Amino acid sequence: MALTFRKLHPHFVGESSPVELRKAHDEETLAQIRAGMDEFAVLVFHDQAFSDAEQLAFGQRLDGRLHQGTGSRAFTKSRLDNEALSDISNLAANGEIMKADDRRRHYTLGNRLWHTDASFVNPPGRYSMLHARVVPPVPADTEFADMRAAYDALPADMKAQLEGLRAHHSVAYSRHVLGFEFSAEEQEKLKGAIHPLVRTIPRSLRRSLYLASHQSRIIDWPIPEGRLLLRDLMEHATQPEFVYRHAWRVGDLVIWDNRATMHRARPFDDAKYRRELRRVTTLDIEQPALAAAGS
Ligand code: OGA
Ligand code: MN
């Protein structure tokens, strides 16, 4: 059955017609979702009843190899038993709401900074697929910003200036900004990665700003000038005209292209309400559709 997508924002975000993704195995449906990602950069699927195993399997079917090296792995073991499944929740190992001074909570608050997933490793993250299991009765939304529209809106001289520039991405940097410190031993595991500041998305060939709060500096530039440029770009790219705010319903699966968007969590009373989502992120390596029929 052909999927259709309803655009939820002037620039991006498509809401899918009904489909049960855990049962979507046919290449035609997967190809329609990939084409939807090329066009909309964020896709919203309601009423998905994924188990962990089904969510992991769907992620691989759609986009290939999964990212396993989350930043939190440097200091804590996941509550979930698979490193490819990110625990996006405010719950401690015992299933209770985390204490305010829990180190993992402090780390997780970093999701409230604008970022792209796994930009501090190489290869970085490509598609992230976040599934809502428990949502609070109060708004606890996620915002997305379209980095293709933000790039397009830059003045020509700025586009020219950005050409060829690269930035260093480090999760230790973004966390340090919030007062979260990794030990020297933990930092050893978190060297960061260098990525271009402007990317061209294969297939759609749209150009995109590759930004994240993990960016600590521009390579080959002095630190203050590089940080100021990154701040200006961040300010530009997160203006309201580029931002969509997603209000979660239980069962929503939202897929975003980390090459084409940034996102951030919005605050809610996390000492009072449980919020539990699970994320699978693929690696930005060769697309499975091109890589072979082997999978
Ligand atoms: C993520 C993330 C934001 C949120 O899952 O990668 O940043 O609102 N989530 O939980
Ligand atoms: Mn994230």
mmCIF file of C-alpha atoms and ligand atoms in Angstrom, residues 88 111 115 117 128 130 140-143 248 256 263-266 275 277 279, ligand 1:
data_model
loop_
_atom_site.group_PDB
_atom_site.id
_atom_site.type_symbol
_atom_site.label_atom_id
_atom_site.label_comp_id
_atom_site.label_asym_id
_atom_site.label_seq_id
_atom_site.Cartn_x
_atom_site.Cartn_y
_atom_site.Cartn_z
ATOM 1 C CA ILE A 88 15.813 8.153 26.517
ATOM 2 C CA ASN A 111 19.658 16.619 25.313
ATOM 3 C CA HIS A 115 22.342 18.785 18.736
ATOM 4 C CA ASP A 117 22.987 12.435 17.478
ATOM 5 C CA SER A 128 17.564 8.341 14.593
ATOM 6 C CA LEU A 130 12.745 7.484 18.661
ATOM 7 C CA ALA A 140 7.503 17.127 27.249
ATOM 8 C CA ASP A 141 8.154 17.867 23.616
ATOM 9 C CA THR A 142 11.055 17.548 21.231
ATOM 10 C CA GLU A 143 11.947 20.350 18.827
ATOM 11 C CA TRP A 248 4.515 13.050 21.780
ATOM 12 C CA TRP A 256 14.952 12.179 11.753
ATOM 13 C CA HIS A 263 16.859 18.561 17.698
ATOM 14 C CA ARG A 264 16.533 19.222 21.417
ATOM 15 C CA ALA A 265 14.357 18.074 24.314
ATOM 16 C CA ARG A 266 12.141 20.641 26.024
ATOM 17 C CA ARG A 275 8.902 9.799 30.434
ATOM 18 C CA LEU A 277 11.351 6.675 24.980
ATOM 19 C CA ARG A 279 16.052 5.305 20.333
HETATM 20 C C1 OGA B 1 17.338 11.808 21.463
HETATM 21 C C2 OGA B 1 16.986 13.127 22.019
HETATM 22 C C3 OGA B 1 15.172 14.441 22.897
HETATM 23 C C4 OGA B 1 13.996 14.210 23.775
HETATM 24 O O1 OGA B 1 16.566 10.854 21.662
HETATM 25 O O2 OGA B 1 18.352 11.722 20.759
HETATM 26 O O3 OGA B 1 17.762 14.030 21.934
HETATM 27 O O4 OGA B 1 13.061 15.047 23.734
HETATM 28 N N1 OGA B 1 15.775 13.216 22.563
HETATM 29 O O5 OGA B 1 13.994 13.216 24.505
#
